[in-house]
mmCIF file of C-alpha atoms in Angstrom:
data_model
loop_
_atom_site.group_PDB
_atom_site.id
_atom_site.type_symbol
_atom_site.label_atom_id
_atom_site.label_comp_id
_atom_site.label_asym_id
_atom_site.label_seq_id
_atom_site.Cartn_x
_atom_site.Cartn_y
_atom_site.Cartn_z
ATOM 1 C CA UNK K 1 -4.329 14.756 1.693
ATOM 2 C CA UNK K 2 -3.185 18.465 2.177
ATOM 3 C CA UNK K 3 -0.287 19.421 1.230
ATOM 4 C CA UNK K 4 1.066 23.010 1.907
ATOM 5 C CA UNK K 5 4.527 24.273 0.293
ATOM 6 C CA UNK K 6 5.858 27.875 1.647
ATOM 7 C CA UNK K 7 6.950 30.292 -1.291
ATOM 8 C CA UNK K 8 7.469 33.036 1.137
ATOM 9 C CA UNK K 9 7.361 33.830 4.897
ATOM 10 C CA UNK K 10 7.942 36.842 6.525
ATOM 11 C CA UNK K 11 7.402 38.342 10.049
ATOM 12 C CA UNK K 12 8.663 41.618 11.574
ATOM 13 C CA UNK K 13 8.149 45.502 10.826
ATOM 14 C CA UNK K 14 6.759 46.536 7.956
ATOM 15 C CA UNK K 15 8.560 49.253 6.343
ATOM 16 C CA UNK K 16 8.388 51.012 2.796
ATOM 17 C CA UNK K 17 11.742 49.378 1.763
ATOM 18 C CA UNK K 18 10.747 46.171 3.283
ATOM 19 C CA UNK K 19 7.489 45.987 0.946
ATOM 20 C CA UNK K 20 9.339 46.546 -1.739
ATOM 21 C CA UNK K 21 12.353 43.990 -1.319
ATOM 22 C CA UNK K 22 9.123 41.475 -0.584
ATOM 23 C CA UNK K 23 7.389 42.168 -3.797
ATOM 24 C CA UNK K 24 10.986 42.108 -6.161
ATOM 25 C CA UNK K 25 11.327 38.642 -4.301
ATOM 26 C CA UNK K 26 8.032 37.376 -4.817
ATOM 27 C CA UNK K 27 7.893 38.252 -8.332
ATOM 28 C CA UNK K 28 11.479 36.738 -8.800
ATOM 29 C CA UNK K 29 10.571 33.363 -7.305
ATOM 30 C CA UNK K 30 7.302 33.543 -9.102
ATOM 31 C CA UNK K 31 8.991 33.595 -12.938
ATOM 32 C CA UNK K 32 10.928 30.210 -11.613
ATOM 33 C CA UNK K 33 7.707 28.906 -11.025
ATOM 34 C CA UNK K 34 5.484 26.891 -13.992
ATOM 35 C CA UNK K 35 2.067 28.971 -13.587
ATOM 36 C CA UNK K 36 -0.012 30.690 -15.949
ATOM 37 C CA UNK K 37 0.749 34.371 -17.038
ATOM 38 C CA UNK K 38 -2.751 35.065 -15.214
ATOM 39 C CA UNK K 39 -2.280 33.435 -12.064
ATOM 40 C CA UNK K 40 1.216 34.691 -11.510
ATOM 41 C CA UNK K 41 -0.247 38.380 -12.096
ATOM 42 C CA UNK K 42 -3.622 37.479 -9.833
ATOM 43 C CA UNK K 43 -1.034 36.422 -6.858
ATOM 44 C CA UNK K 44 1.567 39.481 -7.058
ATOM 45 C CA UNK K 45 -1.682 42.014 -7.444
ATOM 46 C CA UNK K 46 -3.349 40.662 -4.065
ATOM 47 C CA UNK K 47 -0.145 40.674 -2.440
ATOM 48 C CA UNK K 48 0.221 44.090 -3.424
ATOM 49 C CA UNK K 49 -2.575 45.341 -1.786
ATOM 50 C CA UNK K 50 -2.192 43.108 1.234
ATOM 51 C CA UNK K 51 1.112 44.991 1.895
ATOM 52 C CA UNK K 52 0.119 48.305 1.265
ATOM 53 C CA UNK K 53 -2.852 47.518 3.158
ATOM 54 C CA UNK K 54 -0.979 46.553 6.134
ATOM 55 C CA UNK K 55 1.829 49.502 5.872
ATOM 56 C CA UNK K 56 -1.281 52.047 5.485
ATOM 57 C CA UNK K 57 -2.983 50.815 8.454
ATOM 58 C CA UNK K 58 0.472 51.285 10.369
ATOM 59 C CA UNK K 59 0.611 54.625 8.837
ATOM 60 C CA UNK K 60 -2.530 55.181 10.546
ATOM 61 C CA UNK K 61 -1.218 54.885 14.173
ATOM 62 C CA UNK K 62 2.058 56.609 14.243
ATOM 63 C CA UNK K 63 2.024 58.856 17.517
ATOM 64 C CA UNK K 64 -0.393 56.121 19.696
ATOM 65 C CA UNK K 65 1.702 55.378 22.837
ATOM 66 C CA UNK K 66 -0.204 52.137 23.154
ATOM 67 C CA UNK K 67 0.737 51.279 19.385
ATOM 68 C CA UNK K 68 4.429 50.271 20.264
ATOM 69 C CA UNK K 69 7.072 49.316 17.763
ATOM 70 C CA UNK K 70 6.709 45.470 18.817
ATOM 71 C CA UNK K 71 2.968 45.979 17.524
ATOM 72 C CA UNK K 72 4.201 47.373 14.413
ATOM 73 C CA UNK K 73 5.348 43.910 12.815
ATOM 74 C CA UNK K 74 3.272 41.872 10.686
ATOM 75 C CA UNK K 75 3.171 38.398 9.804
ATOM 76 C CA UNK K 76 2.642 37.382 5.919
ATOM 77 C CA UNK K 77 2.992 33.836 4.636
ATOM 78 C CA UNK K 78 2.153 32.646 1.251
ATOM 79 C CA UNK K 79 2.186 29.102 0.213
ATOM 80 C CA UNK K 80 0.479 26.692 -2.111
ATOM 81 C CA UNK K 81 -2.295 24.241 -0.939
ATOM 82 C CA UNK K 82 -3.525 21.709 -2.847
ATOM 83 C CA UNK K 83 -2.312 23.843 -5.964
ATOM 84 C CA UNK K 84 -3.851 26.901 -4.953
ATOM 85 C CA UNK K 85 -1.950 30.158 -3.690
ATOM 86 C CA UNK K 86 -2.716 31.266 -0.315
ATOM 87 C CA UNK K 87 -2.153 34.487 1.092
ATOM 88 C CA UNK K 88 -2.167 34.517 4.761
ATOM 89 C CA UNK K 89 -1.209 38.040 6.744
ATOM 90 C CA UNK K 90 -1.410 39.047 10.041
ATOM 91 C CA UNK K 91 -1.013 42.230 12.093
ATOM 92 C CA UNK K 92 -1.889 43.995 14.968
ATOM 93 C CA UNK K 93 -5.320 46.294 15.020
ATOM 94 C CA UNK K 94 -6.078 48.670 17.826
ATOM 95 C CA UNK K 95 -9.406 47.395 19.620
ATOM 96 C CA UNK K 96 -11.597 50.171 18.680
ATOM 97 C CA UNK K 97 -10.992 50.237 14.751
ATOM 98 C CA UNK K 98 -12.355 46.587 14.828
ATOM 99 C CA UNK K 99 -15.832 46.855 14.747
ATOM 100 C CA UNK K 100 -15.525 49.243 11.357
ATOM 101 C CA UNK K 101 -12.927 46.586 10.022
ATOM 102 C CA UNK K 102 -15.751 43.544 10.933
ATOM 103 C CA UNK K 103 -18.170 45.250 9.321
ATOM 104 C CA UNK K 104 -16.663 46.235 6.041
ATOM 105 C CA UNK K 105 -15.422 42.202 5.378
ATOM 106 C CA UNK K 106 -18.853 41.240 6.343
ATOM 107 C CA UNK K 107 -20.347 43.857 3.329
ATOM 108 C CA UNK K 108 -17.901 42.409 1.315
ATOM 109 C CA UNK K 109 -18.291 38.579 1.884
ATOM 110 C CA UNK K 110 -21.851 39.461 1.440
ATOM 111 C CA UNK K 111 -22.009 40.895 -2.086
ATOM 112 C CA UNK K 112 -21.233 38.240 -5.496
ATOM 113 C CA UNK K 113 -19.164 39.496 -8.345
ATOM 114 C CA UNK K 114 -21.637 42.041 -9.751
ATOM 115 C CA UNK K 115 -22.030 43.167 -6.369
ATOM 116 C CA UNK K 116 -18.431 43.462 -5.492
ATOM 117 C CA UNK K 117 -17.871 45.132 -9.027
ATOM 118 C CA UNK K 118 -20.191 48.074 -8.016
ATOM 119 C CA UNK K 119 -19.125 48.900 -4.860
ATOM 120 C CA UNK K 120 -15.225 49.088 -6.343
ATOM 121 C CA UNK K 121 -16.889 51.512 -8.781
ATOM 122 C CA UNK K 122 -19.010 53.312 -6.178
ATOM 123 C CA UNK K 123 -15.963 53.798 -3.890
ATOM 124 C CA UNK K 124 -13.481 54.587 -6.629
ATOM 125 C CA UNK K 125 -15.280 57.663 -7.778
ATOM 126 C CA UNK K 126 -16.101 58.453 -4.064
ATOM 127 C CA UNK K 127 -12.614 58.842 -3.651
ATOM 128 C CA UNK K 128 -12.305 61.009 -6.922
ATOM 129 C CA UNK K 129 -14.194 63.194 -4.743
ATOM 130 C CA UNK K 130 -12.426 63.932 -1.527
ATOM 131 C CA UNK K 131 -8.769 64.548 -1.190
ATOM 132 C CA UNK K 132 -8.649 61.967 1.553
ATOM 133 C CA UNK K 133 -8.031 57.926 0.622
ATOM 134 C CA UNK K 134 -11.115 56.221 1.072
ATOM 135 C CA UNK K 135 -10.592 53.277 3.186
ATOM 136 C CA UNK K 136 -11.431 49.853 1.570
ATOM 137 C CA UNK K 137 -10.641 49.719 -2.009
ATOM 138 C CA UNK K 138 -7.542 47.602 -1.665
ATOM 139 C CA UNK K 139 -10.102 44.783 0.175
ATOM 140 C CA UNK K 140 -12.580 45.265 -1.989
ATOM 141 C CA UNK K 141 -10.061 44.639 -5.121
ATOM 142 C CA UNK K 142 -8.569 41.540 -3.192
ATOM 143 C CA UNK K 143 -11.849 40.155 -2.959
ATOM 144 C CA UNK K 144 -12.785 40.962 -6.676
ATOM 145 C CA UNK K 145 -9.421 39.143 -7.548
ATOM 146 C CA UNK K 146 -9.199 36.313 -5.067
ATOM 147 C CA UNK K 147 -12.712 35.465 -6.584
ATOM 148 C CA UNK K 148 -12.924 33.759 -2.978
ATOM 149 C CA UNK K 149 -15.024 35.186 0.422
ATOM 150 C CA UNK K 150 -12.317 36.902 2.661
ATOM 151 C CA UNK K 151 -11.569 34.550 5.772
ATOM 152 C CA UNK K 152 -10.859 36.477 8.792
ATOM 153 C CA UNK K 153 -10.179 36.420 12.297
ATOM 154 C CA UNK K 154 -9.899 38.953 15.094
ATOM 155 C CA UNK K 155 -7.807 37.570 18.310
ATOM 156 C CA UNK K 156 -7.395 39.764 21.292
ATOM 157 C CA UNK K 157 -3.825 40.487 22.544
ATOM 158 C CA UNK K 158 -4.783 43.103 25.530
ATOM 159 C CA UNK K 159 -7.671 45.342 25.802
ATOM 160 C CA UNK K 160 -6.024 47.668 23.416
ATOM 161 C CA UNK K 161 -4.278 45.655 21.080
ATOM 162 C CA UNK K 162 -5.710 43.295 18.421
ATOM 163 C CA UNK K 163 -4.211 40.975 16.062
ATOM 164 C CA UNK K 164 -6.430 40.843 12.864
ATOM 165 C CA UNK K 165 -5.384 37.457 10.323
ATOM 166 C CA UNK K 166 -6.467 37.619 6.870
ATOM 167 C CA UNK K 167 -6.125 34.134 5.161
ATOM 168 C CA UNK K 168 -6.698 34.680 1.180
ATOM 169 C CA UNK K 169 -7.254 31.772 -1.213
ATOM 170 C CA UNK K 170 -6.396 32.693 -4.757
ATOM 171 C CA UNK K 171 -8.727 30.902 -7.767
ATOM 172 C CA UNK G 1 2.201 80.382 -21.135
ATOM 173 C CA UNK G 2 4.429 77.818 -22.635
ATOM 174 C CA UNK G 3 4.270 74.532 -20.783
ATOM 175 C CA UNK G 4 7.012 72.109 -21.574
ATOM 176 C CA UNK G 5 7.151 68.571 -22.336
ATOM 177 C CA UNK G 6 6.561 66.109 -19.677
ATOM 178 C CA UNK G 7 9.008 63.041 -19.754
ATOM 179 C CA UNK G 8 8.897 60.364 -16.607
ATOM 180 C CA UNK G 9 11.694 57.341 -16.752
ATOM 181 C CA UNK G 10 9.981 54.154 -15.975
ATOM 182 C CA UNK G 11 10.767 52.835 -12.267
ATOM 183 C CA UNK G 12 10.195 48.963 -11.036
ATOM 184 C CA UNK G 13 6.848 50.410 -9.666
ATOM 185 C CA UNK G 14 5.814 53.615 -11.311
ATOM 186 C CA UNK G 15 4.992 54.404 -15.360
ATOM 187 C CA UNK G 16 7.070 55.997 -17.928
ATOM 188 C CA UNK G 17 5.049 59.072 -18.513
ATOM 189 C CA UNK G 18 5.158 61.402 -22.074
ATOM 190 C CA UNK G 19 3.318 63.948 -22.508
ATOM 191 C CA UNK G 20 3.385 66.300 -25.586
ATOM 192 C CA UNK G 21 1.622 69.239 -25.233
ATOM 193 C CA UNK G 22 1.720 70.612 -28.594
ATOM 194 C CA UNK G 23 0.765 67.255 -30.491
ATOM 195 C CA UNK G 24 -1.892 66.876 -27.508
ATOM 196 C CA UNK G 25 -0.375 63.181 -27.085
ATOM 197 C CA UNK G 26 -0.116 61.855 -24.032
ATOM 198 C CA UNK G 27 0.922 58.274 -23.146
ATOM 199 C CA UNK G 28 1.068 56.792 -19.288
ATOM 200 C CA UNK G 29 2.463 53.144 -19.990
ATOM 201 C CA UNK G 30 3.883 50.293 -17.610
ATOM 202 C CA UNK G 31 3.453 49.392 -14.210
ATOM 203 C CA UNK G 32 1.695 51.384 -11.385
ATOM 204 C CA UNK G 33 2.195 50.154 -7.999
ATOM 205 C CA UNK G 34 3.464 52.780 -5.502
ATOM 206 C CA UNK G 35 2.557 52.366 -2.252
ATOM 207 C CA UNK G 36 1.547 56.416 -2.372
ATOM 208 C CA UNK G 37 0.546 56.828 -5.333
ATOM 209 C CA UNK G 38 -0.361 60.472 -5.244
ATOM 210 C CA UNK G 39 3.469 61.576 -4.831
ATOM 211 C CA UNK G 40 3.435 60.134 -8.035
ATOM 212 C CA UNK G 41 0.768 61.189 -9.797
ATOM 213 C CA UNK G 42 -0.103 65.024 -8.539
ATOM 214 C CA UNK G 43 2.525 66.536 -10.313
ATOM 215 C CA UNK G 44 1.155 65.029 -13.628
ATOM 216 C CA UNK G 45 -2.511 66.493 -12.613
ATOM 217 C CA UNK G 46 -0.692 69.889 -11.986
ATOM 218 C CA UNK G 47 0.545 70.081 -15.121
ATOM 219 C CA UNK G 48 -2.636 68.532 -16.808
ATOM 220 C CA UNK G 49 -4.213 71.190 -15.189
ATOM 221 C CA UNK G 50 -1.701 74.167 -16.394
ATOM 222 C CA UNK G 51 -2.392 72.399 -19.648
ATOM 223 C CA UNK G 52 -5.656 72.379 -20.134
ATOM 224 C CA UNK G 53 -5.483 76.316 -19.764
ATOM 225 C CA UNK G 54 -4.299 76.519 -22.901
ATOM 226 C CA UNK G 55 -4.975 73.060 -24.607
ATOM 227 C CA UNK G 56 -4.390 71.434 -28.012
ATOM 228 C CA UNK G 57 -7.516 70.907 -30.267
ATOM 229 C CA UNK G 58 -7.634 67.696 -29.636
ATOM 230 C CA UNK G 59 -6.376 65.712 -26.760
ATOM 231 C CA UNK G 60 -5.699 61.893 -27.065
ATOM 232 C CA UNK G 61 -4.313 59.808 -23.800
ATOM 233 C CA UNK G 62 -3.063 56.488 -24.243
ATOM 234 C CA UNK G 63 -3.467 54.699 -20.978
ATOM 235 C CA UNK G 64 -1.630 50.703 -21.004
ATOM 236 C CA UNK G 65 -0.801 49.288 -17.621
ATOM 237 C CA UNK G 66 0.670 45.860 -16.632
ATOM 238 C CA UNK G 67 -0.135 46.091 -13.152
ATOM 239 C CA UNK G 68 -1.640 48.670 -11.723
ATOM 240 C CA UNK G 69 -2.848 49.088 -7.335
ATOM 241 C CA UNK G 70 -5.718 50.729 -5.850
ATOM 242 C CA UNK G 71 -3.785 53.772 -4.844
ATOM 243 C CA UNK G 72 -3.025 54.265 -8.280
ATOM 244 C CA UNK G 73 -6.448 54.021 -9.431
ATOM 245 C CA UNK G 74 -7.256 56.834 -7.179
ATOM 246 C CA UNK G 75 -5.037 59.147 -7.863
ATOM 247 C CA UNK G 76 -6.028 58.512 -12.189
ATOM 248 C CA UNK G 77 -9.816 59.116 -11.141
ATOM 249 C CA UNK G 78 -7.982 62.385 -10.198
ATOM 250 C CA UNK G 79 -5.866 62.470 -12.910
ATOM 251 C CA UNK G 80 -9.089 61.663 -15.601
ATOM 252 C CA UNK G 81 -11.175 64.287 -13.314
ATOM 253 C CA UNK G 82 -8.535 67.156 -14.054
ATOM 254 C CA UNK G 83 -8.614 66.448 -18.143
ATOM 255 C CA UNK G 84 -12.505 66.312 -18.113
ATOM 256 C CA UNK G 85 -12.033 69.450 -17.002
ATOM 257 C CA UNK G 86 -11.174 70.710 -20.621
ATOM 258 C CA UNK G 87 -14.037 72.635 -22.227
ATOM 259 C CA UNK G 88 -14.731 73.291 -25.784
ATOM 260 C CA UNK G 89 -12.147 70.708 -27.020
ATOM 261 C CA UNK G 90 -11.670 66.936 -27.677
ATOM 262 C CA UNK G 91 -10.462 65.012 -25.454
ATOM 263 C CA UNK G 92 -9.918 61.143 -25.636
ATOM 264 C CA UNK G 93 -8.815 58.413 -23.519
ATOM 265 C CA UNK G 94 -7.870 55.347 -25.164
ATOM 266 C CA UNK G 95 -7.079 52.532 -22.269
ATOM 267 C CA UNK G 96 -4.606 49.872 -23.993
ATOM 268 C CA UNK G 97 -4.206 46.172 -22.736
ATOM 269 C CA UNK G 98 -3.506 42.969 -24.298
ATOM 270 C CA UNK G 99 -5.970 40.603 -25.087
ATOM 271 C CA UNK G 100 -5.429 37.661 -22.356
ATOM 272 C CA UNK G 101 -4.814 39.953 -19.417
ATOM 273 C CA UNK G 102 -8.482 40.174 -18.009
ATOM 274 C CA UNK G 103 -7.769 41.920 -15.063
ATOM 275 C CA UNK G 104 -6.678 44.867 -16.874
ATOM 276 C CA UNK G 105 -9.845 45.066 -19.295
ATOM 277 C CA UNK G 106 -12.400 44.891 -16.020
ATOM 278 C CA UNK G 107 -9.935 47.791 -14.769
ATOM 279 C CA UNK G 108 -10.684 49.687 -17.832
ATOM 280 C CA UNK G 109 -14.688 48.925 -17.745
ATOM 281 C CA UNK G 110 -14.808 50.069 -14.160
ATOM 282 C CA UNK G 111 -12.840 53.497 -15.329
ATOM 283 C CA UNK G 112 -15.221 53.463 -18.178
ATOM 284 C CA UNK G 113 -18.594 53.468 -16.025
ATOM 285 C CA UNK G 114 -17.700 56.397 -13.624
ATOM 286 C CA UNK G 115 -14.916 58.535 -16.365
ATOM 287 C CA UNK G 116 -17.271 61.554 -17.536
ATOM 288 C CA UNK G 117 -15.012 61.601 -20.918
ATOM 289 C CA UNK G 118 -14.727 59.598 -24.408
ATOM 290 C CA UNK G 119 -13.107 56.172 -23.274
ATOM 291 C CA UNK G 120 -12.266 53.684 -25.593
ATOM 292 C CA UNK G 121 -11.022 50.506 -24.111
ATOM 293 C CA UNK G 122 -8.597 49.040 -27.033
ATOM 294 C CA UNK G 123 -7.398 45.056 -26.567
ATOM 295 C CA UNK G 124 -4.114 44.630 -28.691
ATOM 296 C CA UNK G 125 -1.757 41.779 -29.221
ATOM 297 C CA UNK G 126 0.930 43.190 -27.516
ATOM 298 C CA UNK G 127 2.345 47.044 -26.503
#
């Protein structure tokens, strides 16, 4: 039988401080917890970039009219299933930047370790190159350290607005 | 020009930074996980790149990280990019982690396959 226990739950607008008080608290909870040096660090690293993904992506979208503060808030749950860490996030996405999203996961979920290890490499020194942040790396690192396919979902809100769920099971 | 030590406190997300550039010892140790990274880590690659006007025979950076975010990665290609940038001297990096923390070796391999400089990737028992 499943069983599911919440660590930490969290839903409302994302903010620099806010990502910050999240990650002290996971990491706090984390050292009361019996798991393996390398697990706890796997866990807090993913959750890293899931943040930081999110907050970026909200960075994105700052003067969009349609992009309203009660779109700004994100949803991020993690929990233990089965004795496995799952990171589940959700936030909103405006319509058009799904496709490009979609497609990226796809290349990912497509590619095996080896795969996945040189397109981190490929896109690292890419971004050694130009001044701006290439998009990506923190999915493609989630996915190299999840050592699990990313499980996705896109769920129309409006014909603008899109909520985009990211579920992430943790080896 | 005289460029002075560089001296960074440790925060709960960025590294303590110490860089001597008279001994041509540098050290970048701890955790790396600011959300913007670059605020963080241009004003080392300015002065990395004031330095390496007028560099020390040889240059050795000690690189050991904890934790360390993709937004920090970035910004050390830049960082690594701006020291490779030295000509007619040594320069070495020597990326530090301890021996069970896997994550942190593939880190260094990955640095290792696209870092145009000497890179040796050193497991110890503890930092």
């Amino acid at each position: 039988m499943e069983e599911e226990n919440v660590i930490l739950s969290f839903k409302g607008i994302i903010t620099a401080d806010l990502l910050t008080s999240v990650l002290h608290l996971m990491e706090a909870k984390m050292e009361t917890m019996d798991e393996a040096p390398r697990t706890r660090k796997r866990v807090f690293s993913i959750l890293v970039e899931c943040l930081q993904n999110i907050y970026h992506h909200l960075d994105d979208n700052p003067t969009e009219a349609d992009f309203e503060a009660h779109n700004r808030s994100a949803v991020v749950l993690i929990s233990k299933v089965n004795n496995q860490f799952l990171i589940r996030t959700g936030n909103c996405i405006n319509i058009p930047k799904i496709m490009e999203l979609k497609e990226r996961l796809d290349m990912i979920n497509s590619l095996d370790k080896d795969g996945l290890r040189e397109m981190y490499q490929t896109s690292l020194s890419e971004a050694a190159m130009s001044p701006k942040a290439t998009a990506g790396l923190g999915m493609i690192d989630i996915a190299r350290k999840s050592g699990n396919k990313l499980d996705y979902e896109f769920l129309e809100i409006d014909t603008k607005i899109g909520f985009f769920c990211l579920n992430i099971l943790i080896d | 020009m005289s460029l002075t030590a560089l001296h960074i406190s440790p925060t709960a997300f960025t590294p303590e930074v110490k860089f001597d550039p008279i001994a041509g010892k540098f050290e970048i140790k701890g955790r790396s996980i600011p959300e913007n990274a670059h605020e963080f880590y241009n004003p080392l690659i300015d002065w990395v790149k004031t330095y390496s006007e007028n560099a020390a025979e040889s240059t050795s950076v000690d690189v050991y990280f904890d934790y360390l975010n993709t937004s920090s990665s970035k910004s050390l290609m830049h960082f690594f990019n701006a020291l490779s940038t030295i000509s007619g001297k040594e320069v070495s990096i020597n990326w530090l982690h301890t021996k069970d923390d896997e994550a942190m070796k593939e880190a260094g391999e990955d640095f290792n396959t696209i870092v145009n400089l000497p890179f040796n990737i050193v497991a110890t028992d503890s930092i």
